[in-house]
Amino acid sequence: MTTTTFPNSTQGETRTVHIREVGPRDGFQNEPETIATEDKIRLINALGRAGLKRIEVASFVRPDVIPQLADGVAVLRGIDVPADVSRMVLVPNSKGLDNALAHRDLFEEIALFVSASETHNRRNINRTVQETMDDVRGMGKRIVAEGVSYSAVIATSFGCPFEGPVPMERVLDLAERFAESGATELGFGDTTGMCNPAYASRFFAAAVERLPGVEITAHFHNTRGQGLANAYAALEAGCRSFESSCGELGGCPVPAGSTGNIATEDLVSMFHEMGVDTGLDLDRLIAAARDAQSTLGRKLTSHSIVAGPVIWAPAV
Ligand code: ZN
């Protein structure tokens, strides 16, 4: 087990955060080669045993568009995670929702998504933002009627690689429209790593205030090495839900070079050292990330994979 005393943590205050692991979907989607179904299943099972209560497992996208995720149903059927783990699937449109709901017993959460910027949305899912949001209302109703947890993700919330700045007002307006359609969780994605800690601080303070009763989730990428600093800023601004990816897997299909979500084990290491409770077993997370690394046959960029957890020598 991970050491449980954290000499450098903030005294007298325990904060608890929720972490959703997105490596099996967001991460593997961006791998150039297709990963064997059994390898995905082994990783997800290991992540479940590390204490993760939320895991993004699969997406119901067209297999010809994203062949890496074509085995989503087989993965969902094959995994063996504790009963209190919430399995999430990503759905891009009504057709994807039809497919997902045909396998209603295999997951607990559905995520819908849009990009805050027009160009990124078009390049990612070939539709305008308005077309996507027009569909969201009906899809949200169906998800809620099925009794499935409904969360929404807004990509390029902190900047677009094609259009540059994305106004906060535009992002929060989209978030409100998702909430009106029944979403109980709103994730804000720094899809290509354009956020900085000062902006994260302002943004999450505004989001928490603007969306009462909605869980606010930060999804940072470490594209330019600012992922953990952004996560810290979001935490201080009141955000208590985060998404990350084992081994720092992931990125974005467009544009090329959009590497890596923040690594789950690095995020958890930082939180534990600060005295923030994640409910996760860091040693097991690192073991799972190392297993993912050997499955992929290349070095992953997570720091904790290399360094391991912080070891505090016993006081003498
Ligand atoms: Zn991501």
PDB file of C-alpha atoms and ligand atoms in Angstrom:
ATOM      1  CA  MET A   1       0.000   0.000   0.000  1.00  0.00           C
ATOM      2  CA  THR A   2       0.968   3.585  -0.505  1.00  0.00           C
ATOM      3  CA  THR A   3       2.336   5.465   2.481  1.00  0.00           C
ATOM      4  CA  THR A   4      -0.504   7.134   4.329  1.00  0.00           C
ATOM      5  CA  THR A   5       1.293   9.932   6.143  1.00  0.00           C
ATOM      6  CA  PHE A   6       2.042  12.997   4.102  1.00  0.00           C
ATOM      7  CA  PRO A   7       4.380  15.317   6.014  1.00  0.00           C
ATOM      8  CA  ASN A   8       4.027  18.151   3.524  1.00  0.00           C
ATOM      9  CA  SER A   9       0.235  18.140   3.315  1.00  0.00           C
ATOM     10  CA  THR A  10      -1.963  21.024   4.363  1.00  0.00           C
ATOM     11  CA  GLN A  11      -2.800  20.535   8.014  1.00  0.00           C
ATOM     12  CA  GLY A  12      -6.296  20.501   9.444  1.00  0.00           C
ATOM     13  CA  GLU A  13      -8.226  20.237   6.206  1.00  0.00           C
ATOM     14  CA  THR A  14      -9.170  17.167   4.209  1.00  0.00           C
ATOM     15  CA  ARG A  15     -10.430  17.637   0.725  1.00  0.00           C
ATOM     16  CA  THR A  16     -11.834  14.758  -1.320  1.00  0.00           C
ATOM     17  CA  VAL A  17     -11.783  14.560  -5.094  1.00  0.00           C
ATOM     18  CA  HIS A  18     -13.255  12.159  -7.641  1.00  0.00           C
ATOM     19  CA  ILE A  19     -11.057  10.941 -10.450  1.00  0.00           C
ATOM     20  CA  ARG A  20     -12.280   9.353 -13.659  1.00  0.00           C
ATOM     21  CA  GLU A  21      -9.802   7.255 -15.582  1.00  0.00           C
ATOM     22  CA  VAL A  22     -10.046   7.908 -19.336  1.00  0.00           C
ATOM     23  CA  GLY A  23      -7.039   5.919 -20.601  1.00  0.00           C
ATOM     24  CA  PRO A  24      -9.012   2.991 -22.011  1.00  0.00           C
ATOM     25  CA  ARG A  25     -10.991   5.329 -24.301  1.00  0.00           C
ATOM     26  CA  ASP A  26      -9.349   8.750 -24.642  1.00  0.00           C
ATOM     27  CA  GLY A  27      -5.900   7.141 -24.371  1.00  0.00           C
ATOM     28  CA  PHE A  28      -6.151   4.094 -26.567  1.00  0.00           C
ATOM     29  CA  GLN A  29      -8.140   5.968 -29.221  1.00  0.00           C
ATOM     30  CA  ASN A  30      -5.009   7.908 -30.031  1.00  0.00           C
ATOM     31  CA  GLU A  31      -2.651   4.964 -30.338  1.00  0.00           C
ATOM     32  CA  PRO A  32      -1.507   4.342 -33.910  1.00  0.00           C
ATOM     33  CA  GLU A  33      -1.902   0.596 -33.524  1.00  0.00           C
ATOM     34  CA  THR A  34      -4.930  -1.359 -32.426  1.00  0.00           C
ATOM     35  CA  ILE A  35      -4.557  -2.836 -28.945  1.00  0.00           C
ATOM     36  CA  ALA A  36      -5.825  -6.372 -28.315  1.00  0.00           C
ATOM     37  CA  THR A  37      -9.174  -6.601 -26.552  1.00  0.00           C
ATOM     38  CA  GLU A  38      -7.687  -8.809 -23.815  1.00  0.00           C
ATOM     39  CA  ASP A  39      -4.989  -6.213 -23.087  1.00  0.00           C
ATOM     40  CA  LYS A  40      -7.642  -3.506 -22.691  1.00  0.00           C
ATOM     41  CA  ILE A  41      -9.667  -5.734 -20.394  1.00  0.00           C
ATOM     42  CA  ARG A  42      -6.638  -6.528 -18.227  1.00  0.00           C
ATOM     43  CA  LEU A  43      -5.822  -2.822 -17.857  1.00  0.00           C
ATOM     44  CA  ILE A  44      -9.386  -1.831 -16.961  1.00  0.00           C
ATOM     45  CA  ASN A  45      -9.608  -4.626 -14.387  1.00  0.00           C
ATOM     46  CA  ALA A  46      -6.317  -3.456 -12.840  1.00  0.00           C
ATOM     47  CA  LEU A  47      -7.589   0.143 -12.726  1.00  0.00           C
ATOM     48  CA  GLY A  48     -10.783  -1.029 -11.032  1.00  0.00           C
ATOM     49  CA  ARG A  49      -8.718  -2.841  -8.413  1.00  0.00           C
ATOM     50  CA  ALA A  50      -6.695   0.343  -7.823  1.00  0.00           C
ATOM     51  CA  GLY A  51      -9.867   1.908  -6.463  1.00  0.00           C
ATOM     52  CA  LEU A  52     -11.078   3.959  -9.439  1.00  0.00           C
ATOM     53  CA  LYS A  53     -14.841   4.338  -9.163  1.00  0.00           C
ATOM     54  CA  ARG A  54     -15.279   5.995 -12.537  1.00  0.00           C
ATOM     55  CA  ILE A  55     -13.776   4.600 -15.718  1.00  0.00           C
ATOM     56  CA  GLU A  56     -14.414   5.689 -19.294  1.00  0.00           C
ATOM     57  CA  VAL A  57     -14.403   2.291 -20.958  1.00  0.00           C
ATOM     58  CA  ALA A  58     -15.561   2.626 -24.557  1.00  0.00           C
ATOM     59  CA  SER A  59     -17.223   4.789 -27.150  1.00  0.00           C
ATOM     60  CA  PHE A  60     -20.032   4.118 -29.580  1.00  0.00           C
ATOM     61  CA  VAL A  61     -18.428   5.758 -32.579  1.00  0.00           C
ATOM     62  CA  ARG A  62     -18.337   4.300 -36.086  1.00  0.00           C
ATOM     63  CA  PRO A  63     -15.687   1.538 -36.180  1.00  0.00           C
ATOM     64  CA  ASP A  64     -14.505   2.689 -39.622  1.00  0.00           C
ATOM     65  CA  VAL A  65     -13.774   6.146 -38.168  1.00  0.00           C
ATOM     66  CA  ILE A  66     -11.993   4.956 -34.996  1.00  0.00           C
ATOM     67  CA  PRO A  67     -10.946   1.311 -35.496  1.00  0.00           C
ATOM     68  CA  GLN A  68      -9.024   1.317 -32.181  1.00  0.00           C
ATOM     69  CA  LEU A  69     -12.360   1.348 -30.346  1.00  0.00           C
ATOM     70  CA  ALA A  70     -14.295  -1.056 -32.577  1.00  0.00           C
ATOM     71  CA  ASP A  71     -14.235  -3.728 -29.862  1.00  0.00           C
ATOM     72  CA  GLY A  72     -16.037  -1.511 -27.317  1.00  0.00           C
ATOM     73  CA  VAL A  73     -18.880  -3.934 -26.641  1.00  0.00           C
ATOM     74  CA  ALA A  74     -16.472  -6.869 -26.286  1.00  0.00           C
ATOM     75  CA  VAL A  75     -14.430  -4.836 -23.794  1.00  0.00           C
ATOM     76  CA  LEU A  76     -17.547  -3.875 -21.817  1.00  0.00           C
ATOM     77  CA  ARG A  77     -18.639  -7.515 -21.761  1.00  0.00           C
ATOM     78  CA  GLY A  78     -15.192  -8.801 -20.822  1.00  0.00           C
ATOM     79  CA  ILE A  79     -14.251  -6.554 -17.918  1.00  0.00           C
ATOM     80  CA  ASP A  80     -14.660  -7.636 -14.315  1.00  0.00           C
ATOM     81  CA  VAL A  81     -14.665  -4.554 -12.092  1.00  0.00           C
ATOM     82  CA  PRO A  82     -16.149  -4.083  -8.597  1.00  0.00           C
ATOM     83  CA  ALA A  83     -19.900  -3.446  -8.583  1.00  0.00           C
ATOM     84  CA  ASP A  84     -19.452   0.131  -7.349  1.00  0.00           C
ATOM     85  CA  VAL A  85     -17.365   1.136 -10.401  1.00  0.00           C
ATOM     86  CA  SER A  86     -19.294   3.347 -12.778  1.00  0.00           C
ATOM     87  CA  ARG A  87     -18.539   2.386 -16.386  1.00  0.00           C
ATOM     88  CA  MET A  88     -18.826   5.300 -18.806  1.00  0.00           C
ATOM     89  CA  VAL A  89     -19.314   5.239 -22.558  1.00  0.00           C
ATOM     90  CA  LEU A  90     -18.906   8.136 -24.973  1.00  0.00           C
ATOM     91  CA  VAL A  91     -21.608   8.783 -27.562  1.00  0.00           C
ATOM     92  CA  PRO A  92     -21.132  11.166 -30.518  1.00  0.00           C
ATOM     93  CA  ASN A  93     -24.666  11.354 -31.975  1.00  0.00           C
ATOM     94  CA  SER A  94     -28.166   9.828 -32.043  1.00  0.00           C
ATOM     95  CA  LYS A  95     -27.043   6.781 -33.986  1.00  0.00           C
ATOM     96  CA  GLY A  96     -24.325   6.159 -31.397  1.00  0.00           C
ATOM     97  CA  LEU A  97     -26.930   6.562 -28.666  1.00  0.00           C
ATOM     98  CA  ASP A  98     -29.150   3.931 -30.329  1.00  0.00           C
ATOM     99  CA  ASN A  99     -26.203   1.538 -30.364  1.00  0.00           C
ATOM    100  CA  ALA A 100     -25.279   2.309 -26.773  1.00  0.00           C
ATOM    101  CA  LEU A 101     -28.817   1.865 -25.448  1.00  0.00           C
ATOM    102  CA  ALA A 102     -28.990  -1.529 -27.165  1.00  0.00           C
ATOM    103  CA  HIS A 103     -26.338  -2.516 -24.592  1.00  0.00           C
ATOM    104  CA  ARG A 104     -27.890  -0.691 -21.684  1.00  0.00           C
ATOM    105  CA  ASP A 105     -26.856  -3.280 -19.090  1.00  0.00           C
ATOM    106  CA  LEU A 106     -23.129  -2.836 -19.785  1.00  0.00           C
ATOM    107  CA  PHE A 107     -22.588   0.688 -18.383  1.00  0.00           C
ATOM    108  CA  GLU A 108     -23.852   3.240 -15.862  1.00  0.00           C
ATOM    109  CA  GLU A 109     -22.882   6.573 -17.461  1.00  0.00           C
ATOM    110  CA  ILE A 110     -23.124   8.164 -20.899  1.00  0.00           C
ATOM    111  CA  ALA A 111     -21.074  11.185 -21.957  1.00  0.00           C
ATOM    112  CA  LEU A 112     -22.092  13.457 -24.821  1.00  0.00           C
ATOM    113  CA  PHE A 113     -19.614  15.960 -26.198  1.00  0.00           C
ATOM    114  CA  VAL A 114     -19.138  19.021 -28.365  1.00  0.00           C
ATOM    115  CA  SER A 115     -16.182  21.256 -29.122  1.00  0.00           C
ATOM    116  CA  ALA A 116     -16.540  24.857 -28.018  1.00  0.00           C
ATOM    117  CA  SER A 117     -14.947  26.018 -31.254  1.00  0.00           C
ATOM    118  CA  GLU A 118     -16.594  25.615 -34.640  1.00  0.00           C
ATOM    119  CA  THR A 119     -13.533  24.408 -36.560  1.00  0.00           C
ATOM    120  CA  HIS A 120     -12.532  21.769 -34.031  1.00  0.00           C
ATOM    121  CA  ASN A 121     -16.083  20.413 -33.835  1.00  0.00           C
ATOM    122  CA  ARG A 122     -16.271  20.160 -37.608  1.00  0.00           C
ATOM    123  CA  ARG A 123     -12.904  18.439 -37.902  1.00  0.00           C
ATOM    124  CA  ASN A 124     -13.646  16.093 -35.021  1.00  0.00           C
ATOM    125  CA  ILE A 125     -17.231  15.030 -35.765  1.00  0.00           C
ATOM    126  CA  ASN A 126     -17.983  16.797 -39.054  1.00  0.00           C
ATOM    127  CA  ARG A 127     -20.877  18.886 -37.777  1.00  0.00           C
ATOM    128  CA  THR A 128     -21.462  22.444 -36.661  1.00  0.00           C
ATOM    129  CA  VAL A 129     -21.754  23.262 -32.966  1.00  0.00           C
ATOM    130  CA  GLN A 130     -25.391  24.247 -33.532  1.00  0.00           C
ATOM    131  CA  GLU A 131     -26.200  20.927 -35.246  1.00  0.00           C
ATOM    132  CA  THR A 132     -24.603  19.054 -32.365  1.00  0.00           C
ATOM    133  CA  MET A 133     -26.439  21.048 -29.711  1.00  0.00           C
ATOM    134  CA  ASP A 134     -29.761  20.677 -31.559  1.00  0.00           C
ATOM    135  CA  ASP A 135     -29.376  16.923 -31.123  1.00  0.00           C
ATOM    136  CA  VAL A 136     -28.303  17.189 -27.495  1.00  0.00           C
ATOM    137  CA  ARG A 137     -31.736  18.137 -26.232  1.00  0.00           C
ATOM    138  CA  GLY A 138     -33.386  14.954 -27.542  1.00  0.00           C
ATOM    139  CA  MET A 139     -30.453  12.736 -26.647  1.00  0.00           C
ATOM    140  CA  GLY A 140     -30.311  14.104 -23.104  1.00  0.00           C
ATOM    141  CA  LYS A 141     -34.012  13.362 -22.618  1.00  0.00           C
ATOM    142  CA  ARG A 142     -33.547   9.776 -23.778  1.00  0.00           C
ATOM    143  CA  ILE A 143     -30.541   9.235 -21.486  1.00  0.00           C
ATOM    144  CA  VAL A 144     -32.390  10.595 -18.471  1.00  0.00           C
ATOM    145  CA  ALA A 145     -35.496   8.519 -19.323  1.00  0.00           C
ATOM    146  CA  GLU A 146     -33.318   5.386 -19.393  1.00  0.00           C
ATOM    147  CA  GLY A 147     -32.106   6.133 -15.884  1.00  0.00           C
ATOM    148  CA  VAL A 148     -28.490   6.411 -17.031  1.00  0.00           C
ATOM    149  CA  SER A 149     -26.158   9.033 -15.516  1.00  0.00           C
ATOM    150  CA  TYR A 150     -25.666  11.769 -18.086  1.00  0.00           C
ATOM    151  CA  SER A 151     -22.532  13.862 -18.296  1.00  0.00           C
ATOM    152  CA  ALA A 152     -21.333  16.215 -20.992  1.00  0.00           C
ATOM    153  CA  VAL A 153     -17.872  17.161 -22.136  1.00  0.00           C
ATOM    154  CA  ILE A 154     -16.918  20.428 -23.825  1.00  0.00           C
ATOM    155  CA  ALA A 155     -13.694  20.041 -25.795  1.00  0.00           C
ATOM    156  CA  THR A 156     -11.394  22.990 -26.614  1.00  0.00           C
ATOM    157  CA  SER A 157     -12.824  24.825 -23.588  1.00  0.00           C
ATOM    158  CA  PHE A 158      -9.574  26.736 -23.046  1.00  0.00           C
ATOM    159  CA  GLY A 159      -8.469  27.436 -26.589  1.00  0.00           C
ATOM    160  CA  CYS A 160      -8.696  26.003 -30.075  1.00  0.00           C
ATOM    161  CA  PRO A 161      -5.667  25.019 -32.138  1.00  0.00           C
ATOM    162  CA  PHE A 162      -7.390  26.354 -35.266  1.00  0.00           C
ATOM    163  CA  GLU A 163      -9.239  29.425 -33.993  1.00  0.00           C
ATOM    164  CA  GLY A 164      -7.178  30.495 -30.971  1.00  0.00           C
ATOM    165  CA  PRO A 165      -8.946  31.898 -27.913  1.00  0.00           C
ATOM    166  CA  VAL A 166     -12.373  30.556 -26.994  1.00  0.00           C
ATOM    167  CA  PRO A 167     -14.437  33.030 -24.940  1.00  0.00           C
ATOM    168  CA  MET A 168     -15.328  31.769 -21.453  1.00  0.00           C
ATOM    169  CA  GLU A 169     -18.861  33.000 -21.997  1.00  0.00           C
ATOM    170  CA  ARG A 170     -19.292  30.757 -25.024  1.00  0.00           C
ATOM    171  CA  VAL A 171     -18.118  27.680 -23.094  1.00  0.00           C
ATOM    172  CA  LEU A 172     -20.291  28.366 -20.060  1.00  0.00           C
ATOM    173  CA  ASP A 173     -23.283  29.024 -22.313  1.00  0.00           C
ATOM    174  CA  LEU A 174     -22.828  25.598 -23.921  1.00  0.00           C
ATOM    175  CA  ALA A 175     -22.470  24.110 -20.439  1.00  0.00           C
ATOM    176  CA  GLU A 176     -25.792  25.628 -19.391  1.00  0.00           C
ATOM    177  CA  ARG A 177     -27.487  24.189 -22.451  1.00  0.00           C
ATOM    178  CA  PHE A 178     -26.164  20.739 -21.581  1.00  0.00           C
ATOM    179  CA  ALA A 179     -27.367  21.160 -17.993  1.00  0.00           C
ATOM    180  CA  GLU A 180     -30.813  22.184 -19.279  1.00  0.00           C
ATOM    181  CA  SER A 181     -30.904  18.942 -21.277  1.00  0.00           C
ATOM    182  CA  GLY A 182     -30.396  16.944 -18.080  1.00  0.00           C
ATOM    183  CA  ALA A 183     -26.622  16.629 -17.724  1.00  0.00           C
ATOM    184  CA  THR A 184     -25.606  16.359 -14.071  1.00  0.00           C
ATOM    185  CA  GLU A 185     -21.872  16.597 -14.732  1.00  0.00           C
ATOM    186  CA  LEU A 186     -20.013  19.010 -16.988  1.00  0.00           C
ATOM    187  CA  GLY A 187     -16.471  18.235 -18.071  1.00  0.00           C
ATOM    188  CA  PHE A 188     -14.258  20.948 -19.515  1.00  0.00           C
ATOM    189  CA  GLY A 189     -11.538  19.621 -21.779  1.00  0.00           C
ATOM    190  CA  ASP A 190      -8.225  21.271 -22.532  1.00  0.00           C
ATOM    191  CA  THR A 191      -8.077  19.124 -25.622  1.00  0.00           C
ATOM    192  CA  THR A 192      -4.811  20.391 -27.038  1.00  0.00           C
ATOM    193  CA  GLY A 193      -3.163  21.747 -23.893  1.00  0.00           C
ATOM    194  CA  MET A 194      -3.797  25.488 -24.232  1.00  0.00           C
ATOM    195  CA  CYS A 195      -4.869  26.307 -20.666  1.00  0.00           C
ATOM    196  CA  ASN A 196      -2.632  27.903 -18.054  1.00  0.00           C
ATOM    197  CA  PRO A 197      -3.040  27.931 -14.254  1.00  0.00           C
ATOM    198  CA  ALA A 198      -4.139  31.576 -14.026  1.00  0.00           C
ATOM    199  CA  TYR A 199      -6.929  31.015 -16.552  1.00  0.00           C
ATOM    200  CA  ALA A 200      -7.898  27.664 -14.976  1.00  0.00           C
ATOM    201  CA  SER A 201      -8.330  29.485 -11.685  1.00  0.00           C
ATOM    202  CA  ARG A 202     -10.658  32.110 -13.161  1.00  0.00           C
ATOM    203  CA  PHE A 203     -12.530  29.627 -15.345  1.00  0.00           C
ATOM    204  CA  PHE A 204     -13.340  27.040 -12.661  1.00  0.00           C
ATOM    205  CA  ALA A 205     -14.354  29.680 -10.130  1.00  0.00           C
ATOM    206  CA  ALA A 206     -16.809  31.009 -12.732  1.00  0.00           C
ATOM    207  CA  ALA A 207     -18.039  27.509 -13.696  1.00  0.00           C
ATOM    208  CA  VAL A 208     -18.700  26.467 -10.094  1.00  0.00           C
ATOM    209  CA  GLU A 209     -20.693  29.657  -9.551  1.00  0.00           C
ATOM    210  CA  ARG A 210     -22.591  29.492 -12.833  1.00  0.00           C
ATOM    211  CA  LEU A 211     -23.633  25.825 -12.657  1.00  0.00           C
ATOM    212  CA  PRO A 212     -25.034  25.144  -9.182  1.00  0.00           C
ATOM    213  CA  GLY A 213     -25.996  21.531  -8.572  1.00  0.00           C
ATOM    214  CA  VAL A 214     -23.878  20.343 -11.504  1.00  0.00           C
ATOM    215  CA  GLU A 215     -20.657  18.443 -10.912  1.00  0.00           C
ATOM    216  CA  ILE A 216     -17.787  20.322 -12.525  1.00  0.00           C
ATOM    217  CA  THR A 217     -14.983  18.185 -13.953  1.00  0.00           C
ATOM    218  CA  ALA A 218     -11.556  19.300 -15.158  1.00  0.00           C
ATOM    219  CA  HIS A 219      -9.972  17.413 -18.036  1.00  0.00           C
ATOM    220  CA  PHE A 220      -6.463  18.684 -18.643  1.00  0.00           C
ATOM    221  CA  HIS A 221      -3.878  17.573 -21.139  1.00  0.00           C
ATOM    222  CA  ASN A 222      -0.180  17.794 -20.457  1.00  0.00           C
ATOM    223  CA  THR A 223       0.691  18.810 -24.003  1.00  0.00           C
ATOM    224  CA  ARG A 224       2.928  21.641 -22.839  1.00  0.00           C
ATOM    225  CA  GLY A 225       3.713  20.395 -19.335  1.00  0.00           C
ATOM    226  CA  GLN A 226       1.134  22.541 -17.523  1.00  0.00           C
ATOM    227  CA  GLY A 227      -1.409  19.824 -16.773  1.00  0.00           C
ATOM    228  CA  LEU A 228      -0.758  19.379 -13.053  1.00  0.00           C
ATOM    229  CA  ALA A 229      -0.412  23.113 -12.446  1.00  0.00           C
ATOM    230  CA  ASN A 230      -3.798  23.569 -14.100  1.00  0.00           C
ATOM    231  CA  ALA A 231      -5.295  20.781 -11.968  1.00  0.00           C
ATOM    232  CA  TYR A 232      -3.987  22.456  -8.814  1.00  0.00           C
ATOM    233  CA  ALA A 233      -5.472  25.796  -9.878  1.00  0.00           C
ATOM    234  CA  ALA A 234      -8.828  24.133 -10.601  1.00  0.00           C
ATOM    235  CA  LEU A 235      -8.780  22.416  -7.195  1.00  0.00           C
ATOM    236  CA  GLU A 236      -8.141  25.709  -5.423  1.00  0.00           C
ATOM    237  CA  ALA A 237     -10.995  27.285  -7.402  1.00  0.00           C
ATOM    238  CA  GLY A 238     -13.440  24.694  -6.055  1.00  0.00           C
ATOM    239  CA  CYS A 239     -13.307  21.912  -8.666  1.00  0.00           C
ATOM    240  CA  ARG A 240     -13.502  18.462  -7.051  1.00  0.00           C
ATOM    241  CA  SER A 241     -13.717  16.174 -10.070  1.00  0.00           C
ATOM    242  CA  PHE A 242     -10.914  15.363 -12.482  1.00  0.00           C
ATOM    243  CA  GLU A 243     -10.241  13.179 -15.486  1.00  0.00           C
ATOM    244  CA  SER A 244      -6.847  11.707 -16.225  1.00  0.00           C
ATOM    245  CA  SER A 245      -5.243   8.870 -18.079  1.00  0.00           C
ATOM    246  CA  CYS A 246      -2.940   6.123 -16.829  1.00  0.00           C
ATOM    247  CA  GLY A 247       0.590   6.499 -18.148  1.00  0.00           C
ATOM    248  CA  GLU A 248      -0.336   9.914 -19.656  1.00  0.00           C
ATOM    249  CA  LEU A 249      -1.917   8.112 -22.585  1.00  0.00           C
ATOM    250  CA  GLY A 250      -4.072  10.046 -24.971  1.00  0.00           C
ATOM    251  CA  GLY A 251      -4.335  13.194 -26.962  1.00  0.00           C
ATOM    252  CA  CYS A 252      -6.696  14.244 -29.675  1.00  0.00           C
ATOM    253  CA  PRO A 253      -7.169  13.078 -33.279  1.00  0.00           C
ATOM    254  CA  VAL A 254      -6.850  16.658 -34.569  1.00  0.00           C
ATOM    255  CA  PRO A 255      -4.422  18.301 -34.934  1.00  0.00           C
ATOM    256  CA  ALA A 256      -1.413  15.973 -34.944  1.00  0.00           C
ATOM    257  CA  GLY A 257       0.926  16.349 -31.958  1.00  0.00           C
ATOM    258  CA  SER A 258      -1.870  16.843 -29.426  1.00  0.00           C
ATOM    259  CA  THR A 259      -0.324  14.495 -26.916  1.00  0.00           C
ATOM    260  CA  GLY A 260      -1.235  13.186 -23.493  1.00  0.00           C
ATOM    261  CA  ASN A 261      -3.862  13.674 -20.829  1.00  0.00           C
ATOM    262  CA  ILE A 262      -2.365  14.257 -17.396  1.00  0.00           C
ATOM    263  CA  ALA A 263      -1.221  10.932 -15.950  1.00  0.00           C
ATOM    264  CA  THR A 264      -3.563   9.526 -13.308  1.00  0.00           C
ATOM    265  CA  GLU A 265      -0.655   8.348 -11.153  1.00  0.00           C
ATOM    266  CA  ASP A 266       1.035  11.788 -11.290  1.00  0.00           C
ATOM    267  CA  LEU A 267      -2.225  13.550 -10.391  1.00  0.00           C
ATOM    268  CA  VAL A 268      -2.887  11.121  -7.537  1.00  0.00           C
ATOM    269  CA  SER A 269       0.688  11.434  -6.294  1.00  0.00           C
ATOM    270  CA  MET A 270       0.336  15.232  -6.182  1.00  0.00           C
ATOM    271  CA  PHE A 271      -3.043  15.103  -4.434  1.00  0.00           C
ATOM    272  CA  HIS A 272      -1.880  12.568  -1.837  1.00  0.00           C
ATOM    273  CA  GLU A 273       1.221  14.609  -1.037  1.00  0.00           C
ATOM    274  CA  MET A 274      -1.055  17.615  -0.496  1.00  0.00           C
ATOM    275  CA  GLY A 275      -3.342  15.614   1.800  1.00  0.00           C
ATOM    276  CA  VAL A 276      -6.187  15.527  -0.734  1.00  0.00           C
ATOM    277  CA  ASP A 277      -8.105  12.253  -0.526  1.00  0.00           C
ATOM    278  CA  THR A 278      -8.621  10.350  -3.793  1.00  0.00           C
ATOM    279  CA  GLY A 279      -9.543   6.928  -2.412  1.00  0.00           C
ATOM    280  CA  LEU A 280      -6.999   5.426  -4.817  1.00  0.00           C
ATOM    281  CA  ASP A 281      -4.087   3.045  -4.345  1.00  0.00           C
ATOM    282  CA  LEU A 282      -1.097   4.766  -5.954  1.00  0.00           C
ATOM    283  CA  ASP A 283       1.103   1.655  -6.049  1.00  0.00           C
ATOM    284  CA  ARG A 284      -1.545  -0.245  -7.973  1.00  0.00           C
ATOM    285  CA  LEU A 285      -2.077   2.672 -10.343  1.00  0.00           C
ATOM    286  CA  ILE A 286       1.630   2.777 -11.122  1.00  0.00           C
ATOM    287  CA  ALA A 287       1.685  -0.992 -11.667  1.00  0.00           C
ATOM    288  CA  ALA A 288      -1.258  -0.676 -14.088  1.00  0.00           C
ATOM    289  CA  ALA A 289       0.468   2.140 -15.993  1.00  0.00           C
ATOM    290  CA  ARG A 290       3.672   0.099 -16.250  1.00  0.00           C
ATOM    291  CA  ASP A 291       1.635  -2.793 -17.607  1.00  0.00           C
ATOM    292  CA  ALA A 292       0.094  -0.447 -20.210  1.00  0.00           C
ATOM    293  CA  GLN A 293       3.614   0.653 -21.098  1.00  0.00           C
ATOM    294  CA  SER A 294       4.766  -2.901 -21.773  1.00  0.00           C
ATOM    295  CA  THR A 295       1.589  -3.651 -23.738  1.00  0.00           C
ATOM    296  CA  LEU A 296       2.279  -0.684 -26.022  1.00  0.00           C
ATOM    297  CA  GLY A 297       5.976  -1.480 -26.259  1.00  0.00           C
ATOM    298  CA  ARG A 298       7.098   2.130 -25.908  1.00  0.00           C
ATOM    299  CA  LYS A 299       8.015   4.441 -23.056  1.00  0.00           C
ATOM    300  CA  LEU A 300       5.035   6.373 -21.708  1.00  0.00           C
ATOM    301  CA  THR A 301       5.554   9.925 -20.492  1.00  0.00           C
ATOM    302  CA  SER A 302       4.153   9.657 -16.947  1.00  0.00           C
ATOM    303  CA  HIS A 303       6.674  10.713 -14.310  1.00  0.00           C
ATOM    304  CA  SER A 304       5.545   8.319 -11.591  1.00  0.00           C
ATOM    305  CA  ILE A 305       6.139   5.331 -13.868  1.00  0.00           C
ATOM    306  CA  VAL A 306       9.818   6.225 -13.728  1.00  0.00           C
ATOM    307  CA  ALA A 307      10.201   7.607 -10.191  1.00  0.00           C
ATOM    308  CA  GLY A 308       7.610   5.606  -8.273  1.00  0.00           C
ATOM    309  CA  PRO A 309       5.718   7.099  -5.317  1.00  0.00           C
ATOM    310  CA  VAL A 310       7.388   9.471  -2.861  1.00  0.00           C
ATOM    311  CA  ILE A 311       8.868   7.537   0.032  1.00  0.00           C
ATOM    312  CA  TRP A 312       9.053   9.416   3.324  1.00  0.00           C
ATOM    313  CA  ALA A 313      11.682   8.030   5.649  1.00  0.00           C
ATOM    314  CA  PRO A 314      10.297   7.263   9.133  1.00  0.00           C
ATOM    315  CA  ALA A 315      10.969  10.024  11.673  1.00  0.00           C
ATOM    316  CA  VAL A 316      13.865   9.301  14.023  1.00  0.00           C
TER     317      VAL A 316
HETATM  318 ZN    ZN B   1      -8.361  14.026 -23.136  1.00  0.00          ZN
END
